[in-house]
Amino acid sequence: MIHMAPGAADNGLAAMMAQLLEQNIADDPAKKELLSQIKGRVALVAEDSEVAMTLVFDGAGLTVHSGIVGQPDLALRAASDDLIRLSLIETLDPSKILGSAARLLPNPLVAALVGWLMQQAVAKLNVHVPNPKGANVVAIVESIKKGTLRVYGLHKNLGLMLKLGDLFAVKQDNP
Amino acid sequence: MAHKFPSEEWTVAYKDAVNGNEKYKVAGKDWTHGPVAMIIKANPAAGIAEDTGMVLDVDSGTCRGTRYIKGSEAADLANFVIVAEYEEWKKVIQREIDPIKAMMQGKLKLTKGHLPTIIKYVESSRQLVESAALVPTEFPV
């Protein structure tokens, strides 16, 4: 499912991302299913390391390229530490958040029904959202504010970004 | 007294440096994933006739022991193996390059081990490598 384009194996960032994804899929087979749902082109640039790569998702698998190849749908430019931190962001299950929010409704029966409907709708998206209280999320937000982490194309590709986050997220109870 | 890099004496001093690094004690306190090996690729000009490894038996924020091994055996004794050329290790030890940047540039390579675990413990990994900078070191070239 993961292919290295010519030259990608010699690019440290590209080799790391491919290795990370392969091992994440081995740890959590649900990520294989997620990978098969993604279509899009994502460029990553580690500015302080002066290295760039492109991930091309075609709905069946992923091809990893060295450098920026084609016109990316999403592009992230960041310091090496922040690119690593993106794999460590703390997440929340959005269906649980919405379920909890629905409980604020005054009528318990309506609250239960609305909560259930919202959970069903969001569960189909199969993504998690960043936990705003997580230490790594806070650090990333700071980097965005400072302009040292920049994401291009996010407004049109929020779903792609969230799926990418889930795909590369490191399981917190890894062996 | 400076120790020649790489050598048995340097490796022993490295263990002391790791155990003296307070940041490593904190960052590595949950590390229970086994030994880590650092392999220096052969470099005859630096007096390294064959690949040479230092195996660090790290656990719960301390280094319990080290081994200095010539040849490829070091990789068999560790769960995680990081390989680089002599010049790159020299730059890391001299703090001329950050180990994470060096990995992204392909200068340091994780050739064995679970990368998600290394990423989860990225600060521990960084402090382990940076402890090397605390060792008084003499480089042959």
GROMACS .gro file of C-alpha atoms in nm:
model
  316
    1MET     CA    1   0.000   0.000   0.000
    2ILE     CA    2   0.296   0.231   0.052
    3HIS     CA    3   0.531   0.289  -0.237
    4MET     CA    4   0.853   0.486  -0.243
    5ALA     CA    5   0.905   0.689  -0.560
    6PRO     CA    6   1.260   0.690  -0.701
    7GLY     CA    7   1.490   0.889  -0.471
    8ALA     CA    8   1.244   0.894  -0.177
    9ALA     CA    9   1.438   0.635   0.023
   10ASP     CA   10   1.736   0.873   0.029
   11ASN     CA   11   1.525   1.155   0.172
   12GLY     CA   12   1.534   1.118   0.553
   13LEU     CA   13   1.198   1.285   0.609
   14ALA     CA   14   1.028   1.077   0.337
   15ALA     CA   15   1.183   0.755   0.467
   16MET     CA   16   1.074   0.840   0.823
   17MET     CA   17   0.716   0.915   0.724
   18ALA     CA   18   0.689   0.593   0.521
   19GLN     CA   19   0.836   0.390   0.807
   20LEU     CA   20   0.607   0.561   1.060
   21LEU     CA   21   0.299   0.487   0.853
   22GLU     CA   22   0.395   0.125   0.786
   23GLN     CA   23   0.446   0.062   1.157
   24ASN     CA   24   0.131   0.254   1.254
   25ILE     CA   25  -0.071   0.033   1.018
   26ALA     CA   26   0.092  -0.278   1.165
   27ASP     CA   27  -0.007  -0.156   1.515
   28ASP     CA   28  -0.360  -0.057   1.419
   29PRO     CA   29  -0.520  -0.223   1.114
   30ALA     CA   30  -0.799   0.039   1.118
   31LYS     CA   31  -0.541   0.279   0.975
   32LYS     CA   32  -0.517   0.058   0.667
   33GLU     CA   33  -0.888   0.115   0.606
   34LEU     CA   34  -0.840   0.487   0.669
   35LEU     CA   35  -0.551   0.500   0.420
   36SER     CA   36  -0.774   0.349   0.153
   37GLN     CA   37  -1.025   0.633   0.206
   38ILE     CA   38  -0.782   0.916   0.142
   39LYS     CA   39  -0.731   1.097  -0.185
   40GLY     CA   40  -0.512   1.400  -0.215
   41ARG     CA   41  -0.161   1.535  -0.238
   42VAL     CA   42   0.017   1.665   0.071
   43ALA     CA   43   0.353   1.840   0.085
   44LEU     CA   44   0.560   1.852   0.404
   45VAL     CA   45   0.854   2.087   0.441
   46ALA     CA   46   1.089   2.070   0.741
   47GLU     CA   47   1.224   2.421   0.705
   48ASP     CA   48   1.509   2.399   0.956
   49SER     CA   49   1.626   2.069   0.806
   50GLU     CA   50   1.586   2.202   0.451
   51VAL     CA   51   1.407   1.889   0.337
   52ALA     CA   52   1.071   1.842   0.165
   53MET     CA   53   0.852   1.554   0.062
   54THR     CA   54   0.515   1.484  -0.097
   55LEU     CA   55   0.256   1.224  -0.001
   56VAL     CA   56   0.024   1.122  -0.286
   57PHE     CA   57  -0.287   0.936  -0.168
   58ASP     CA   58  -0.483   0.777  -0.452
   59GLY     CA   59  -0.765   0.608  -0.262
   60ALA     CA   60  -0.588   0.273  -0.266
   61GLY     CA   61  -0.250   0.350  -0.122
   62LEU     CA   62   0.023   0.604  -0.085
   63THR     CA   63   0.323   0.703  -0.292
   64VAL     CA   64   0.597   0.891  -0.109
   65HIS     CA   65   0.809   1.133  -0.310
   66SER     CA   66   1.122   1.329  -0.230
   67GLY     CA   67   1.070   1.703  -0.273
   68ILE     CA   68   0.751   1.880  -0.374
   69VAL     CA   69   0.591   1.698  -0.664
   70GLY     CA   70   0.287   1.839  -0.848
   71GLN     CA   71   0.038   2.084  -0.700
   72PRO     CA   72  -0.035   1.990  -0.336
   73ASP     CA   73  -0.389   2.009  -0.197
   74LEU     CA   74  -0.235   2.067   0.144
   75ALA     CA   75   0.110   2.196   0.230
   76LEU     CA   76   0.265   2.212   0.575
   77ARG     CA   77   0.579   2.411   0.639
   78ALA     CA   78   0.719   2.376   0.989
   79ALA     CA   79   1.024   2.318   1.203
   80SER     CA   80   1.131   1.954   1.242
   81ASP     CA   81   1.011   1.945   1.602
   82ASP     CA   82   0.662   2.057   1.505
   83LEU     CA   83   0.638   1.800   1.225
   84ILE     CA   84   0.721   1.532   1.483
   85ARG     CA   85   0.474   1.689   1.725
   86LEU     CA   86   0.195   1.652   1.467
   87SER     CA   87   0.218   1.276   1.522
   88LEU     CA   88   0.178   1.326   1.894
   89ILE     CA   89  -0.125   1.553   1.909
   90GLU     CA   90  -0.380   1.459   2.170
   91THR     CA   91  -0.721   1.386   2.017
   92LEU     CA   92  -1.085   1.357   2.113
   93ASP     CA   93  -1.360   1.146   1.963
   94PRO     CA   94  -1.601   1.408   1.818
   95SER     CA   95  -1.903   1.181   1.861
   96LYS     CA   96  -1.847   1.177   2.238
   97ILE     CA   97  -1.811   1.557   2.248
   98LEU     CA   98  -2.137   1.604   2.058
   99GLY     CA   99  -2.308   1.340   2.273
  100SER     CA  100  -2.205   1.531   2.585
  101ALA     CA  101  -2.316   1.862   2.433
  102ALA     CA  102  -2.660   1.718   2.353
  103ARG     CA  103  -2.708   1.631   2.720
  104LEU     CA  104  -2.732   2.005   2.787
  105LEU     CA  105  -3.075   2.006   2.619
  106PRO     CA  106  -3.358   2.045   2.876
  107ASN     CA  107  -3.572   1.748   2.769
  108PRO     CA  108  -3.387   1.420   2.850
  109LEU     CA  109  -3.565   1.226   2.577
  110VAL     CA  110  -3.486   1.486   2.311
  111ALA     CA  111  -3.129   1.512   2.446
  112ALA     CA  112  -3.081   1.136   2.414
  113LEU     CA  113  -3.226   1.130   2.062
  114VAL     CA  114  -3.025   1.432   1.941
  115GLY     CA  115  -2.710   1.294   2.104
  116TRP     CA  116  -2.754   0.957   1.934
  117LEU     CA  117  -2.824   1.114   1.594
  118MET     CA  118  -2.519   1.340   1.622
  119GLN     CA  119  -2.297   1.049   1.726
  120GLN     CA  120  -2.416   0.842   1.428
  121ALA     CA  121  -2.353   1.128   1.185
  122VAL     CA  122  -2.003   1.204   1.313
  123ALA     CA  123  -1.901   0.839   1.349
  124LYS     CA  124  -1.928   0.807   0.969
  125LEU     CA  125  -1.653   1.066   0.930
  126ASN     CA  126  -1.412   0.826   1.105
  127VAL     CA  127  -1.181   1.100   1.231
  128HIS     CA  128  -1.070   1.242   1.562
  129VAL     CA  129  -1.027   1.609   1.642
  130PRO     CA  130  -0.742   1.776   1.832
  131ASN     CA  131  -0.791   1.811   2.206
  132PRO     CA  132  -0.741   2.183   2.270
  133LYS     CA  133  -0.607   2.108   2.619
  134GLY     CA  134  -0.337   1.867   2.500
  135ALA     CA  135   0.022   1.986   2.557
  136ASN     CA  136   0.126   1.912   2.200
  137VAL     CA  137  -0.187   2.076   2.057
  138VAL     CA  138  -0.114   2.387   2.264
  139ALA     CA  139   0.247   2.391   2.136
  140ILE     CA  140   0.128   2.356   1.776
  141VAL     CA  141  -0.124   2.637   1.816
  142GLU     CA  142   0.160   2.854   1.951
  143SER     CA  143   0.373   2.771   1.647
  144ILE     CA  144   0.082   2.860   1.418
  145LYS     CA  145   0.039   3.192   1.600
  146LYS     CA  146   0.412   3.264   1.566
  147GLY     CA  147   0.400   3.171   1.199
  148THR     CA  148   0.663   2.899   1.232
  149LEU     CA  149   0.403   2.636   1.137
  150ARG     CA  150   0.202   2.721   0.828
  151VAL     CA  151  -0.069   2.513   0.663
  152TYR     CA  152  -0.174   2.599   0.310
  153GLY     CA  153  -0.501   2.473   0.160
  154LEU     CA  154  -0.660   2.386   0.496
  155HIS     CA  155  -0.987   2.573   0.428
  156LYS     CA  156  -1.063   2.345   0.133
  157ASN     CA  157  -0.915   2.027   0.278
  158LEU     CA  158  -1.002   2.010   0.647
  159GLY     CA  159  -1.120   1.648   0.612
  160LEU     CA  160  -0.791   1.552   0.446
  161MET     CA  161  -0.598   1.721   0.727
  162LEU     CA  162  -0.794   1.542   1.001
  163LYS     CA  163  -0.752   1.203   0.831
  164LEU     CA  164  -0.382   1.271   0.784
  165GLY     CA  165  -0.356   1.348   1.154
  166ASP     CA  166  -0.525   1.019   1.244
  167LEU     CA  167  -0.310   0.823   1.000
  168PHE     CA  168   0.022   0.946   1.138
  169ALA     CA  169  -0.082   0.973   1.503
  170VAL     CA  170   0.135   0.761   1.727
  171LYS     CA  171  -0.066   0.526   1.944
  172GLN     CA  172  -0.007   0.633   2.300
  173ASP     CA  173   0.007   0.276   2.431
  174ASN     CA  174   0.256   0.153   2.175
  175PRO     CA  175   0.470  -0.148   2.272
  176MET     CA  176   4.045   1.377   3.063
  177ALA     CA  177   3.917   1.343   2.708
  178HIS     CA  178   3.829   1.000   2.572
  179LYS     CA  179   3.892   0.892   2.216
  180PHE     CA  180   3.572   0.847   2.013
  181PRO     CA  181   3.474   0.574   1.960
  182SER     CA  182   3.635   0.353   2.222
  183GLU     CA  183   3.560   0.134   2.521
  184GLU     CA  184   3.657   0.420   2.754
  185TRP     CA  185   3.433   0.665   2.573
  186THR     CA  186   3.141   0.423   2.599
  187VAL     CA  187   3.186   0.385   2.976
  188ALA     CA  188   3.203   0.764   3.012
  189TYR     CA  189   2.890   0.789   2.799
  190LYS     CA  190   2.703   0.572   3.050
  191ASP     CA  191   2.804   0.813   3.328
  192ALA     CA  192   2.699   1.109   3.113
  193VAL     CA  193   2.355   0.958   3.048
  194ASN     CA  194   2.308   0.888   3.418
  195GLY     CA  195   2.423   1.241   3.501
  196ASN     CA  196   2.178   1.401   3.258
  197GLU     CA  197   1.880   1.516   3.465
  198LYS     CA  198   1.675   1.589   3.152
  199TYR     CA  199   1.722   1.229   3.039
  200LYS     CA  200   1.611   1.096   3.378
  201VAL     CA  201   1.281   1.281   3.336
  202ALA     CA  202   1.226   1.223   2.963
  203GLY     CA  203   1.327   0.858   2.977
  204LYS     CA  204   1.152   0.758   3.298
  205ASP     CA  205   0.884   0.559   3.113
  206TRP     CA  206   1.123   0.398   2.865
  207THR     CA  207   1.104   0.020   2.911
  208HIS     CA  208   1.148  -0.078   2.548
  209GLY     CA  209   1.497  -0.219   2.564
  210PRO     CA  210   1.854  -0.137   2.470
  211VAL     CA  211   1.951   0.119   2.208
  212ALA     CA  212   2.256   0.081   1.983
  213MET     CA  213   2.445   0.357   1.810
  214ILE     CA  214   2.647   0.229   1.518
  215ILE     CA  215   2.939   0.418   1.369
  216LYS     CA  216   3.007   0.312   1.014
  217ALA     CA  217   3.357   0.202   0.922
  218ASN     CA  218   3.597   0.489   0.854
  219PRO     CA  219   3.960   0.382   0.814
  220ALA     CA  220   4.079   0.744   0.818
  221ALA     CA  221   3.938   0.777   1.170
  222GLY     CA  222   4.086   0.443   1.273
  223ILE     CA  223   3.751   0.262   1.251
  224ALA     CA  224   3.828  -0.045   1.045
  225GLU     CA  225   3.479  -0.192   1.067
  226ASP     CA  226   3.133  -0.083   1.177
  227THR     CA  227   3.145  -0.024   1.549
  228GLY     CA  228   2.859  -0.009   1.795
  229MET     CA  229   2.780   0.114   2.141
  230VAL     CA  230   2.490  -0.062   2.307
  231LEU     CA  231   2.317   0.128   2.586
  232ASP     CA  232   2.104  -0.076   2.822
  233VAL     CA  233   1.861   0.201   2.907
  234ASP     CA  234   1.558   0.152   3.124
  235SER     CA  235   1.331   0.383   3.324
  236GLY     CA  236   1.552   0.690   3.288
  237THR     CA  237   1.884   0.526   3.369
  238CYS     CA  238   2.159   0.354   3.176
  239ARG     CA  239   2.221   0.018   3.345
  240GLY     CA  240   2.519  -0.074   3.134
  241THR     CA  241   2.700  -0.032   2.805
  242ARG     CA  242   2.887  -0.248   2.559
  243TYR     CA  243   3.140  -0.141   2.300
  244ILE     CA  244   3.137  -0.382   2.011
  245LYS     CA  245   3.332  -0.399   1.688
  246GLY     CA  246   3.149  -0.556   1.394
  247SER     CA  247   2.779  -0.597   1.330
  248GLU     CA  248   2.690  -0.777   1.654
  249ALA     CA  249   2.577  -0.457   1.829
  250ALA     CA  250   2.267  -0.444   1.610
  251ASP     CA  251   2.166  -0.791   1.728
  252LEU     CA  252   2.189  -0.689   2.094
  253ALA     CA  253   1.956  -0.389   2.076
  254ASN     CA  254   1.588  -0.334   2.006
  255PHE     CA  255   1.662   0.003   1.847
  256VAL     CA  256   1.957   0.073   1.619
  257ILE     CA  257   2.065   0.414   1.494
  258VAL     CA  258   2.334   0.419   1.225
  259ALA     CA  259   2.542   0.707   1.096
  260GLU     CA  260   2.877   0.790   0.946
  261TYR     CA  261   3.159   0.889   1.182
  262GLU     CA  262   3.142   1.252   1.062
  263GLU     CA  263   2.773   1.275   1.145
  264TRP     CA  264   2.817   1.134   1.497
  265LYS     CA  265   3.098   1.384   1.543
  266LYS     CA  266   2.864   1.671   1.447
  267VAL     CA  267   2.595   1.542   1.684
  268ILE     CA  268   2.842   1.508   1.972
  269GLN     CA  269   2.978   1.854   1.903
  270ARG     CA  270   2.619   1.986   1.893
  271GLU     CA  271   2.666   2.109   1.538
  272ILE     CA  272   2.349   1.927   1.435
  273ASP     CA  273   2.029   1.836   1.616
  274PRO     CA  274   1.967   1.458   1.612
  275ILE     CA  275   1.605   1.498   1.495
  276LYS     CA  276   1.711   1.721   1.207
  277ALA     CA  277   1.987   1.474   1.125
  278MET     CA  278   1.727   1.195   1.102
  279MET     CA  279   1.508   1.406   0.873
  280GLN     CA  280   1.810   1.475   0.655
  281GLY     CA  281   1.886   1.103   0.640
  282LYS     CA  282   2.218   1.145   0.818
  283LEU     CA  283   2.109   0.939   1.118
  284LYS     CA  284   1.902   0.634   1.030
  285LEU     CA  285   1.687   0.413   1.247
  286THR     CA  286   1.767   0.077   1.088
  287LYS     CA  287   1.599  -0.138   1.350
  288GLY     CA  288   1.315  -0.066   1.588
  289HIS     CA  289   0.969   0.077   1.617
  290LEU     CA  290   0.972   0.438   1.490
  291PRO     CA  291   0.638   0.531   1.654
  292THR     CA  292   0.795   0.444   1.989
  293ILE     CA  293   1.099   0.660   1.915
  294ILE     CA  294   0.863   0.945   1.821
  295LYS     CA  295   0.656   0.892   2.134
  296TYR     CA  296   0.978   0.921   2.335
  297VAL     CA  297   1.136   1.184   2.110
  298GLU     CA  298   1.264   1.396   2.399
  299SER     CA  299   1.411   1.088   2.565
  300SER     CA  300   1.584   0.995   2.238
  301ARG     CA  301   1.714   1.348   2.196
  302GLN     CA  302   1.851   1.359   2.551
  303LEU     CA  303   2.014   1.020   2.507
  304VAL     CA  304   2.200   1.145   2.202
  305GLU     CA  305   2.272   1.483   2.359
  306SER     CA  306   2.423   1.314   2.664
  307ALA     CA  307   2.705   1.222   2.429
  308ALA     CA  308   2.792   1.592   2.413
  309LEU     CA  309   2.863   1.581   2.786
  310VAL     CA  310   3.147   1.333   2.741
  311PRO     CA  311   3.493   1.494   2.715
  312THR     CA  312   3.582   1.372   2.369
  313GLU     CA  313   3.890   1.352   2.152
  314PHE     CA  314   3.823   1.288   1.783
  315PRO     CA  315   4.093   1.113   1.580
  316VAL     CA  316   4.010   1.324   1.273
   0.00000   0.00000   0.00000
